[in-house]
Amino acid sequence: KLRSLGKKYPMCLPHLPILGSLIYLKSHEETHIYFTKLKEKYGQIYAFWLGSYYVVVVNHFSLAKEVLLKKGKEFACRPQMVTTDILTDTGKGIAFSKYGPQWRTSRKLVQSTFSLFKDRSSQNLEKIICQEANSLCKALANTQGQNTDPALVCFLASANVICQFCFSSSWKQDDEEVKTMMNFSEVITKTLGKDSLVDIFPWTQLFSKDMALLKENIMVRNKLLEKKFKIHKEKFDIDSVNNLLDMMLKAKINNNGLLTQESEITDKHILMTVGDIFGAGVETSSSVIKWSIAYMLHYPQVQETIQKEIDQKIGFTRTPVLSDRHQLPFLEATVREVLRIRPVAPLLIPHVARTDTSIGEYTIPKDTRIYINLWSIHHDPTEWDEPEQFKPERFLDKNKEQLIMPTASYFPFGGGPRTCIGEFLARAELFLFLSWILQRFDLEVADDGKLPSLEGKFAMVFQILPFKLKFKLRKAWREAQEVSFHCL
Ligand code: HEM
Ligand code: PLO
C-alpha cells in the first residue's frame, strides 16, 4: 500500500494480509523491550503493520528529536483508537486529542491555570505540595515501622495536589472515594495498557470482556468527575477564578460567542480535560515515587548519600522547600536517574504524521503512527555507560556538586508541541515528597527480607509491582523534635 517510486521507507517487519505483522509482534517481553531488541535486526528505525495501520518505531534519540522538535508540528497528531475514544468521549481533553483547536484551547487553559498557582499567590503549588508532604509523613509515621505498601499514601498525596489544582479541594486519608479512585484508575490503566486487539480490529469489542470492564470503570470515573463538577458549578463565581475548573468555566462563558463550533468549549470538553489532568496527575507522580523508594531499598548507599545531603544543607529544624533544590544535587540526580532507567511512558504517547513527511532519509506518509521508543533511547549503550545500572552519579560532575547532562539521549517528558504539560509540577512533587520522606525516615526492607522486583509492568504508565517496606522514624529527627519540644 506504500507508493515506492524513488522513495525509501524504513525496513518493515514481515506482514500478512488483514493481520499485518501481528504474529511477528507476539512476545513474552514488554513491548518497549521487544522493540529495543528488534533494533538489532531492523535498525534504529523500522516499520510494521498493525492490521491496516502503518506504524514506524523510532529507537534513536537524534531521529526522535527530529519527530518531536524539528518537525514537531508535522508529527503532533494522535491516533484515534477504540479504547481512548471510550476514555475521552471520542478524543476530547488533551493527551489523546487530535491536533486542532480543541486540543490547543484545553492545553492553553491548563497552562494559564498553572500561572494562577505561581509564586506569590496565596495558593501556590509549593505550599500545596508541602501540606500534602506533611500529611504523607504523618501517615507514614502512623505505620510505626510496620510492613507497609506505599501505594495508597502515595496515591493520596498526588491525588490531593492535583485535586487542589483542579477543584481547590482534597480528600482525607480514610475517605472511601480515594479507594474507589485507586480501583478504577488501576483497571483503566491496566486495560488501556494492554496491546488490545480492539484497537486494531474494532469489531472485536463486541466480544471483549476487557472492553466491558473498561467501560464500567470509566463510567464510575465519569460519575465521580461529574459530581465534583456539579458541586463546583453551583459555587462558581466568574470574578474569582481559583482552579482549572473555574478557568474552563470562565472560558466557556466568555469565549463561546466568539468561537467556531469546532473550537467550542462544552461541559464534556471541560470534564475530559479535567479527567486527563487528574489521571496524569495521580498515576505518574505516585508511580515515580514508588520506583524511587524501591531503588533506594536496593541501593541503601544512595539513600544514605541523600540523607547526608539533607542533614548538612537543611538539618532538622525546618522542612525542605523548593529553593533547596540546587542545594541537594544528589537527590536531583537520583530523580533524573529513576526517570531514565524506568521512564513513566516508555513509548511516549503515539504520535501521528499530519502530512506526508520524512524522518532522516526515510519517507513517512501522512497518517503513519510513530512510536518513540524512549526505553531504547534511555538504555542506549553507545550513549550511556552501563545503562542497566542504577547510577545517580552519572548526572553529577567529578566533584559531585554540579548537575550535568551526560548525553542528549534523554527526555523523560517528551518534547515539542506535545510535550508533557505537568513537568514543572511533577518535578516539584518528586523533590518535595522525597526530601520530606528521607529527612524523617529510614527506608528499610520488609520483615520477609524481600526486595521489590524492579522489572515493572506496562499499564499505560510503566508501573512497579506492589511491594512492602518499613518506614522507620530516624533517630536524629526524633531527637531534634524532642529538643525543639523542650525549648518551647
Ligand atoms: C504527556 C511524561 C507527569 C500531564 C506526557 C508525555 C510524557 C509525559 C512522556 C508524552 C509526550 C509525547 O507524547 O510526546 C510525564 C512524566 C511525569 C508526568 C515522566 C512525571 C514524572 C504529568 C503530570 C501531569 C501531566 C503531573 C498533569 C498535571 C500530561 C498531559 C500530557 C502529558 C496532559 C499530554 C500532552 C499532549 O498530548 O498535548 N507526559 N508526565 N503529566 N502529560 Fe505528563
Ligand atoms: C490514567 C487513568 C485515568 O483514569 C485516566 C487517565 C488519563 C490521562 C492519562 C492517564 C490515565 C495515564 C498516564 C497518561 C495520562 C495522560 C498523560 C500520561 C497517559 C489513563 C502520560 C504519562 O503520558
Coordinates of C-alpha atoms and ligand atoms in Angstrom, one line a residue:
K1 CA 0.0 0.0 0.0
L2 CA 3.0 2.3 0.1
R3 CA 3.9 4.0 -3.2
S4 CA 7.6 3.2 -3.7
L5 CA 8.7 5.2 -6.8
G6 CA 12.0 6.7 -5.9
K7 CA 11.2 6.6 -2.2
K8 CA 13.0 5.0 0.7
Y9 CA 11.0 3.5 3.6
P10 CA 12.2 2.1 6.9
M11 CA 12.7 -1.6 6.9
C12 CA 9.5 -3.4 7.5
L13 CA 8.7 -6.5 9.6
P14 CA 7.1 -9.3 7.6
H15 CA 3.3 -8.8 7.2
L16 CA 0.3 -10.8 6.1
P17 CA -3.0 -9.7 4.6
I18 CA -5.5 -8.5 7.3
L19 CA -3.4 -9.4 10.3
G20 CA -0.4 -7.3 9.2
S21 CA 2.7 -8.0 11.3
L22 CA 0.7 -9.1 14.3
I23 CA 2.1 -12.6 14.7
Y24 CA 5.7 -11.2 14.4
L25 CA 5.0 -8.9 17.3
K26 CA 4.0 -11.5 19.8
S27 CA 6.4 -11.6 22.6
H28 CA 6.5 -12.5 26.3
E29 CA 8.5 -9.4 26.9
E30 CA 7.2 -5.9 27.5
T31 CA 6.6 -4.2 24.1
H32 CA 9.2 -1.5 24.6
I33 CA 11.9 -4.1 25.5
Y34 CA 10.9 -6.2 22.5
F35 CA 11.0 -3.1 20.2
T36 CA 14.5 -2.4 21.6
K37 CA 15.7 -5.9 20.7
L38 CA 14.2 -5.7 17.2
K39 CA 16.7 -2.8 16.6
E40 CA 19.5 -5.4 16.2
K41 CA 17.7 -6.9 13.2
Y42 CA 15.8 -4.0 11.7
G43 CA 17.9 -0.9 12.7
Q44 CA 17.2 2.3 14.6
I45 CA 14.0 3.0 12.7
Y46 CA 11.7 0.3 11.3
A47 CA 8.1 -0.2 10.5
F48 CA 5.3 -2.8 10.8
W49 CA 1.6 -3.1 10.1
L50 CA -0.9 -3.3 13.0
G51 CA -3.8 -4.7 11.0
S52 CA -4.2 -1.9 8.5
Y53 CA -2.3 0.8 10.4
Y54 CA 1.2 1.5 9.3
V55 CA 3.5 2.1 12.3
V56 CA 7.1 3.4 12.5
V57 CA 9.2 2.8 15.6
V58 CA 12.0 5.3 16.3
N59 CA 14.7 4.0 18.6
H60 CA 17.4 6.6 18.4
F61 CA 17.5 10.0 20.0
S62 CA 18.6 12.0 17.0
L63 CA 15.7 10.7 14.9
A64 CA 13.3 11.1 17.9
K65 CA 14.3 14.8 18.2
E66 CA 13.5 15.3 14.5
V67 CA 10.0 13.9 15.2
L68 CA 9.4 15.8 18.4
L69 CA 11.2 19.1 17.9
K70 CA 12.4 19.8 14.4
K71 CA 9.2 18.6 12.8
G72 CA 7.2 18.7 15.9
K73 CA 4.1 20.2 14.3
E74 CA 4.1 17.7 11.4
F75 CA 4.0 14.9 13.9
A76 CA 1.7 16.4 16.5
C77 CA -1.4 14.4 15.9
R78 CA -2.6 11.4 18.0
P79 CA -4.2 8.2 16.7
Q80 CA -7.9 7.6 17.1
M81 CA -8.3 4.4 19.0
V82 CA -11.3 2.5 20.3
T83 CA -10.0 2.4 23.9
T84 CA -9.0 6.0 24.2
D85 CA -12.2 7.1 22.4
I86 CA -14.2 5.4 25.2
L87 CA -12.0 7.1 27.8
T88 CA -12.2 10.6 26.3
D89 CA -15.7 10.6 24.8
T90 CA -14.2 10.4 21.2
G91 CA -10.9 12.3 21.6
K92 CA -11.8 15.2 23.9
G93 CA -9.4 16.5 26.5
I94 CA -5.7 16.8 25.8
A95 CA -3.5 13.7 25.8
F96 CA -5.5 11.7 23.3
S97 CA -7.0 14.5 21.4
K98 CA -6.1 15.2 17.8
Y99 CA -4.1 18.3 16.8
G100 CA -6.5 21.1 16.4
P101 CA -8.4 24.0 18.1
Q102 CA -9.9 21.9 20.9
W103 CA -6.6 20.5 22.0
R104 CA -4.9 23.9 21.8
T105 CA -7.6 25.6 23.8
S106 CA -7.5 22.9 26.6
R107 CA -3.7 23.0 26.7
K108 CA -3.7 26.8 27.0
L109 CA -6.3 26.8 29.8
V110 CA -4.2 24.3 31.8
Q111 CA -1.1 26.4 31.3
S112 CA -3.0 29.6 32.4
T113 CA -4.1 27.7 35.5
F114 CA -0.5 26.8 36.3
S115 CA 0.2 30.6 36.3
L116 CA -2.6 31.1 38.8
F117 CA -0.6 28.8 41.2
K118 CA 2.7 30.6 40.8
D119 CA 4.9 32.4 43.3
R120 CA 3.3 34.9 45.5
S121 CA -0.3 33.8 45.2
S122 CA -1.8 32.5 48.5
Q123 CA -2.5 29.2 46.9
N124 CA 0.9 28.5 45.3
L125 CA 1.8 25.0 44.3
E126 CA 4.8 24.7 46.7
K127 CA 2.6 25.4 49.7
I128 CA 0.0 22.8 48.5
I129 CA 2.7 20.2 47.9
C130 CA 4.3 20.8 51.3
Q131 CA 0.9 20.5 53.0
E132 CA 0.5 17.1 51.3
A133 CA 4.0 16.1 52.1
N134 CA 3.2 16.8 55.8
S135 CA 0.1 14.7 55.7
L136 CA 2.1 12.0 53.9
C137 CA 4.8 11.9 56.5
K138 CA 2.2 11.8 59.3
A139 CA 0.5 8.8 57.7
L140 CA 3.9 7.1 57.3
A141 CA 4.7 7.8 61.0
N142 CA 1.4 6.1 61.9
T143 CA 2.6 2.9 60.3
Q144 CA 5.1 2.7 63.2
G145 CA 7.8 0.9 61.3
Q146 CA 5.5 -1.9 60.3
N147 CA 5.5 -3.5 56.9
T148 CA 3.6 -1.1 54.6
D149 CA 2.5 -1.0 51.0
P150 CA 3.3 2.6 50.0
A151 CA 0.7 2.7 47.1
L152 CA -2.3 4.2 48.9
V153 CA -0.4 7.0 50.7
C154 CA 1.5 7.9 47.5
F155 CA -1.8 7.9 45.5
L156 CA -3.5 10.1 48.1
A157 CA -0.7 12.7 48.2
S158 CA -0.6 13.1 44.4
A159 CA -4.4 13.0 44.1
N160 CA -4.7 15.8 46.7
V161 CA -2.2 18.0 44.9
I162 CA -4.0 17.6 41.6
C163 CA -7.4 17.9 43.3
Q164 CA -6.4 21.3 44.7
F165 CA -5.3 22.3 41.2
C166 CA -8.5 21.1 39.5
F167 CA -11.2 21.8 42.2
S168 CA -9.5 23.5 45.2
S169 CA -10.4 20.6 47.4
S170 CA -8.8 17.5 48.9
W171 CA -9.6 14.1 50.5
K172 CA -8.9 12.7 53.9
Q173 CA -6.9 9.5 54.2
D174 CA -9.8 7.3 55.2
D175 CA -12.2 8.7 52.5
E176 CA -13.8 5.8 50.6
E177 CA -13.7 7.9 47.5
V178 CA -9.9 7.6 47.4
K179 CA -10.1 3.8 47.4
T180 CA -12.7 3.9 44.7
M181 CA -10.5 6.2 42.6
M182 CA -7.5 4.0 43.1
N183 CA -9.5 1.0 42.0
F184 CA -10.9 2.4 38.8
S185 CA -7.6 4.1 37.9
E186 CA -5.9 0.7 38.2
V187 CA -8.4 -1.1 36.0
I188 CA -8.4 1.8 33.4
T189 CA -4.6 2.0 33.2
K190 CA -4.2 -1.8 33.0
T191 CA -6.8 -2.2 30.3
L192 CA -5.6 0.7 28.2
G193 CA -2.1 -0.5 28.6
K194 CA -2.8 -4.0 27.1
D195 CA -1.9 -4.2 23.4
S196 CA -5.6 -4.7 22.8
L197 CA -6.8 -6.3 19.6
V198 CA -9.8 -4.0 19.8
D199 CA -7.7 -1.0 18.7
I200 CA -6.7 -3.0 15.6
F201 CA -9.9 -4.7 14.8
P202 CA -12.7 -2.5 16.2
W203 CA -15.4 -5.2 15.7
T204 CA -13.8 -7.4 18.3
Q205 CA -15.0 -5.1 21.0
L206 CA -18.4 -6.7 20.8
F207 CA -16.9 -9.9 22.4
S208 CA -14.3 -8.3 24.6
K209 CA -14.6 -8.8 28.3
D210 CA -11.8 -6.2 28.8
M211 CA -13.9 -3.6 27.0
A212 CA -16.9 -4.2 29.2
L213 CA -14.7 -3.8 32.2
L214 CA -13.1 -0.7 30.8
K215 CA -16.5 0.9 30.1
E216 CA -17.8 0.1 33.5
N217 CA -14.8 1.7 35.3
I218 CA -14.8 4.7 33.0
M219 CA -18.4 5.2 33.9
V220 CA -17.5 5.2 37.6
R221 CA -14.8 7.7 37.0
N222 CA -17.1 10.0 35.0
K223 CA -19.7 9.9 37.7
L224 CA -17.2 11.0 40.2
L225 CA -15.9 13.8 38.0
E226 CA -19.5 14.9 37.2
K227 CA -20.3 15.0 40.9
K228 CA -17.3 17.3 41.6
F229 CA -18.2 19.3 38.5
K230 CA -21.8 19.8 39.6
I231 CA -20.9 20.9 43.2
H232 CA -18.4 23.3 41.8
K233 CA -20.7 24.8 39.1
E234 CA -23.1 25.8 41.8
K235 CA -20.4 27.8 43.6
F236 CA -18.8 29.2 40.5
D237 CA -18.1 33.0 40.6
I238 CA -16.6 34.4 37.4
D239 CA -14.8 37.1 39.3
S240 CA -12.9 34.7 41.5
V241 CA -11.0 32.1 39.4
N242 CA -9.0 29.8 41.6
N243 CA -8.5 26.5 39.8
L244 CA -8.7 24.6 36.5
L245 CA -12.5 24.1 36.6
D246 CA -13.0 27.8 37.3
M247 CA -10.7 28.7 34.4
M248 CA -12.5 26.5 32.0
L249 CA -16.0 27.6 33.1
K250 CA -14.9 31.2 32.7
A251 CA -13.5 30.5 29.2
K252 CA -16.7 28.8 28.3
I253 CA -18.8 31.8 29.2
N254 CA -16.5 34.4 27.8
N255 CA -15.4 32.8 24.6
N256 CA -18.2 30.7 23.3
G257 CA -19.8 33.5 21.4
L258 CA -16.6 34.1 19.6
L259 CA -15.5 30.6 18.9
T260 CA -16.5 28.5 15.9
Q261 CA -18.3 25.2 16.6
E262 CA -15.1 23.4 16.0
S263 CA -13.4 25.0 19.0
E264 CA -16.5 25.5 21.2
I265 CA -15.9 24.5 24.9
T266 CA -18.7 22.2 26.1
D267 CA -19.2 20.7 29.6
K268 CA -18.0 17.4 28.1
H269 CA -14.7 19.0 27.0
I270 CA -14.2 20.5 30.4
L271 CA -14.8 17.2 32.1
M272 CA -12.5 15.3 29.8
T273 CA -9.7 17.9 30.2
V274 CA -10.0 17.7 34.0
G275 CA -10.1 13.9 33.7
D276 CA -6.8 13.9 31.8
I277 CA -5.1 16.2 34.2
F278 CA -6.4 14.3 37.1
G279 CA -5.4 10.9 35.6
A280 CA -2.0 12.1 34.6
G281 CA -1.5 13.9 37.9
V282 CA -2.1 10.9 40.1
E283 CA -0.8 8.0 38.0
T284 CA 2.6 9.5 37.0
S285 CA 3.9 11.1 40.2
S286 CA 2.8 8.3 42.6
S287 CA 4.4 5.8 40.3
V288 CA 7.7 7.6 40.2
I289 CA 7.7 8.0 44.0
K290 CA 7.2 4.2 44.4
W291 CA 10.0 3.5 41.9
S292 CA 12.3 5.9 43.8
I293 CA 11.5 4.2 47.1
A294 CA 12.2 0.8 45.6
Y295 CA 15.5 1.8 44.1
M296 CA 16.6 3.3 47.5
L297 CA 15.8 -0.1 49.1
H298 CA 18.0 -1.8 46.5
Y299 CA 20.7 0.9 46.9
P300 CA 20.9 1.9 50.5
Q301 CA 24.1 3.9 49.9
V302 CA 22.0 6.2 47.6
Q303 CA 19.5 6.7 50.4
E304 CA 22.4 7.4 52.8
T305 CA 24.0 9.9 50.5
I306 CA 20.8 11.8 50.0
Q307 CA 20.1 11.8 53.8
K308 CA 23.6 13.2 54.4
E309 CA 23.0 15.9 51.9
I310 CA 19.7 16.8 53.6
D311 CA 21.2 16.7 57.1
Q312 CA 24.0 19.0 56.1
K313 CA 22.1 21.5 54.0
I314 CA 18.7 21.6 55.7
G315 CA 19.1 20.0 59.1
F316 CA 16.2 19.1 61.3
T317 CA 14.9 22.4 62.4
R318 CA 12.9 23.1 59.2
T319 CA 11.4 21.1 56.4
P320 CA 12.6 21.2 52.7
V321 CA 11.3 23.9 50.3
L322 CA 11.7 24.2 46.5
S323 CA 14.5 26.6 46.7
D324 CA 16.6 23.9 48.4
R325 CA 16.7 22.0 45.1
H326 CA 20.1 23.4 44.0
Q327 CA 21.5 22.5 47.4
L328 CA 20.6 18.8 47.1
P329 CA 22.1 17.8 43.7
F330 CA 22.4 14.2 44.7
L331 CA 18.6 13.9 45.2
E332 CA 18.0 15.7 41.9
A333 CA 20.4 13.3 40.2
T334 CA 18.6 10.3 41.8
V335 CA 15.2 11.6 40.4
R336 CA 16.8 12.0 37.0
E337 CA 18.2 8.5 37.1
V338 CA 14.9 7.0 38.2
L339 CA 13.2 8.8 35.3
R340 CA 15.9 7.4 32.9
I341 CA 16.0 3.8 34.0
R342 CA 12.2 3.4 34.4
P343 CA 10.6 6.0 32.2
V344 CA 7.0 6.7 33.0
A345 CA 6.0 6.5 29.4
P346 CA 8.5 4.1 27.7
L347 CA 6.9 4.6 24.2
L348 CA 5.6 8.2 25.0
I349 CA 2.0 8.5 23.7
P350 CA 1.8 7.5 20.0
H351 CA 2.2 10.4 17.5
V352 CA 0.7 10.6 14.1
A353 CA 2.1 12.3 10.9
R354 CA -0.3 15.1 9.8
T355 CA 1.2 15.3 6.3
D356 CA 3.5 13.4 4.0
T357 CA 6.9 14.0 5.6
S358 CA 10.2 12.3 6.4
I359 CA 12.4 11.1 9.3
G360 CA 16.1 11.1 8.4
E361 CA 16.3 9.8 4.9
Y362 CA 13.0 7.9 5.1
T363 CA 9.7 8.8 3.6
I364 CA 6.8 8.9 6.1
P365 CA 3.3 9.0 4.6
K366 CA 0.5 11.1 6.1
D367 CA -1.3 9.2 8.9
T368 CA 1.7 7.0 9.9
R369 CA 1.7 6.2 13.6
I370 CA 5.0 6.9 15.3
Y371 CA 6.2 5.2 18.4
I372 CA 9.1 6.9 20.0
N373 CA 11.0 4.2 21.9
L374 CA 12.2 6.1 25.0
W375 CA 13.3 2.9 26.6
S376 CA 15.8 2.3 23.8
I377 CA 16.9 6.0 24.0
H378 CA 17.4 5.8 27.8
H379 CA 19.2 2.4 27.6
D380 CA 21.4 3.0 24.6
P381 CA 24.8 1.6 25.4
T382 CA 26.5 3.9 23.0
E383 CA 25.2 6.9 24.9
W384 CA 25.1 5.6 28.5
D385 CA 27.8 3.9 30.5
E386 CA 26.3 0.6 31.8
P387 CA 22.8 1.7 31.1
E388 CA 21.2 -1.2 33.1
Q389 CA 22.9 0.0 36.3
F390 CA 21.3 2.5 38.6
K391 CA 23.9 5.2 39.0
P392 CA 22.7 8.7 40.0
E393 CA 26.3 9.9 39.9
R394 CA 26.2 9.8 36.1
F395 CA 24.2 13.1 36.4
L396 CA 26.9 14.8 38.5
D397 CA 30.3 16.3 37.7
K398 CA 33.5 14.9 39.2
N399 CA 33.2 16.8 42.5
K400 CA 29.6 15.5 42.8
E401 CA 28.4 19.1 43.3
Q402 CA 27.0 20.2 39.9
L403 CA 24.3 18.5 37.9
I404 CA 25.3 17.6 34.4
M405 CA 23.6 16.0 31.4
P406 CA 25.9 13.3 30.1
T407 CA 24.1 12.9 26.8
A408 CA 21.2 14.3 24.8
S409 CA 19.7 10.8 24.7
Y410 CA 17.3 11.6 27.5
F411 CA 13.9 13.2 27.5
P412 CA 11.6 11.7 30.1
F413 CA 8.9 14.3 29.5
G414 CA 9.0 14.2 25.7
G415 CA 9.4 17.5 23.8
G416 CA 7.9 19.8 21.3
P417 CA 4.2 20.7 20.8
R418 CA 3.0 17.6 22.6
T419 CA 5.5 17.8 25.5
C420 CA 4.3 16.9 29.0
I421 CA 2.3 19.8 30.4
G422 CA 2.9 18.8 34.0
E423 CA 6.7 18.6 34.1
F424 CA 7.1 21.5 36.5
L425 CA 4.5 20.2 38.9
A426 CA 5.8 16.6 38.7
R427 CA 9.4 17.7 39.4
A428 CA 8.3 19.8 42.3
E429 CA 6.3 17.0 43.8
L430 CA 9.1 14.4 43.4
F431 CA 11.6 16.7 45.0
L432 CA 9.4 17.7 47.9
F433 CA 7.8 14.4 48.7
L434 CA 11.2 12.5 48.5
S435 CA 13.1 15.1 50.5
W436 CA 10.4 15.3 53.2
I437 CA 10.3 11.4 53.5
L438 CA 14.1 11.0 53.7
Q439 CA 14.6 13.8 56.2
R440 CA 12.3 11.9 58.6
F441 CA 12.5 8.2 57.7
D442 CA 14.9 5.4 57.0
L443 CA 13.5 3.1 54.3
E444 CA 14.0 -0.5 55.3
V445 CA 13.4 -3.8 53.7
A446 CA 10.2 -5.6 54.9
D447 CA 10.4 -8.3 57.5
D448 CA 10.4 -11.1 55.0
G449 CA 13.7 -9.7 53.6
K450 CA 12.2 -9.4 50.1
L451 CA 13.4 -6.6 47.9
P452 CA 10.8 -5.2 45.5
S453 CA 11.1 -6.5 41.9
L454 CA 12.5 -3.9 39.6
E455 CA 11.0 -5.5 36.5
G456 CA 7.8 -3.5 36.2
K457 CA 4.7 -3.8 34.2
F458 CA 3.4 -1.6 31.4
A459 CA -0.1 -0.3 32.2
M460 CA -0.3 3.0 30.4
V461 CA 2.5 4.1 32.7
F462 CA 5.4 1.8 33.4
Q463 CA 4.5 0.7 36.9
I464 CA 6.2 -1.2 39.7
L465 CA 4.5 -4.3 41.0
P466 CA 3.1 -3.9 44.6
F467 CA 5.7 -4.2 47.4
K468 CA 6.1 -3.5 51.1
L469 CA 8.7 -1.8 53.2
K470 CA 9.2 -0.3 56.6
F471 CA 9.4 3.4 57.3
K472 CA 11.5 3.9 60.4
L473 CA 11.5 7.3 62.1
R474 CA 15.1 8.5 62.0
K475 CA 16.8 8.8 65.4
A476 CA 18.3 12.2 64.5
W477 CA 14.9 13.5 63.5
R478 CA 13.3 12.2 66.7
E479 CA 15.9 13.7 68.9
A480 CA 15.7 17.1 67.1
Q481 CA 12.0 17.1 67.7
E482 CA 12.4 16.4 71.4
V483 CA 15.0 19.2 71.7
S484 CA 12.7 21.7 70.0
F485 CA 9.8 20.5 72.1
H486 CA 11.8 21.2 75.3
C487 CA 12.8 24.6 74.1
L488 CA 9.2 25.5 73.7
Ligands
HEM1 C1 2.2 13.9 28.2 C2 5.8 12.3 31.0 C3 3.5 14.0 34.9 C4 0.1 15.8 32.1 C5 3.3 13.3 28.6 C6 4.2 12.6 27.8 C7 5.2 12.1 28.5 C8 5.0 12.5 29.9 C9 6.5 11.3 28.1 C10 4.0 12.3 26.3 C11 4.7 13.2 25.4 C12 4.6 12.9 23.9 O1 3.7 12.1 23.6 O2 5.4 13.3 23.1 C13 5.5 12.6 32.3 C14 6.3 12.2 33.4 C15 5.6 12.7 34.5 C16 4.4 13.3 34.1 C17 7.6 11.5 33.4 C18 6.0 12.6 36.0 C19 7.2 12.3 36.5 C20 2.5 14.7 34.5 C21 1.6 15.5 35.4 C22 0.6 16.0 34.6 C23 0.9 15.5 33.2 C24 1.7 15.6 36.9 C25 -0.6 16.9 34.9 C26 -0.6 17.9 35.5 C27 0.3 15.4 30.8 C28 -0.6 15.7 29.7 C29 0.0 15.1 28.6 C30 1.3 14.6 29.0 C31 -1.9 16.4 29.7 C32 -0.5 15.2 27.1 C33 0.1 16.3 26.4 C34 -0.5 16.4 24.9 O3 -0.8 15.4 24.3 O4 -0.5 17.6 24.4 N1 3.8 13.3 29.9 N2 4.4 13.2 32.7 N3 2.0 14.8 33.2 N4 1.4 14.8 30.4 FE1 3.0 14.1 31.5
PLO2 C1 -4.8 7.2 34.0 C2 -6.1 6.6 34.4 C3 -7.2 7.7 34.4 O1 -8.4 7.2 34.9 C4 -7.4 8.2 33.0 C5 -6.0 8.8 32.5 C6 -6.0 10.0 31.9 C7 -4.7 10.6 31.4 C8 -3.6 9.6 31.2 C9 -3.5 8.6 32.4 C10 -4.9 7.8 32.6 C11 -2.3 7.7 32.3 C12 -1.0 8.5 32.1 C13 -1.0 9.4 30.9 C14 -2.2 10.3 31.1 C15 -2.0 11.4 30.0 C16 -0.5 11.6 30.0 C17 0.1 10.5 30.8 C18 -1.1 8.6 29.6 C19 -5.0 6.8 31.5 C20 1.4 10.0 30.3 C21 2.4 9.5 31.2 O2 1.7 10.0 29.2

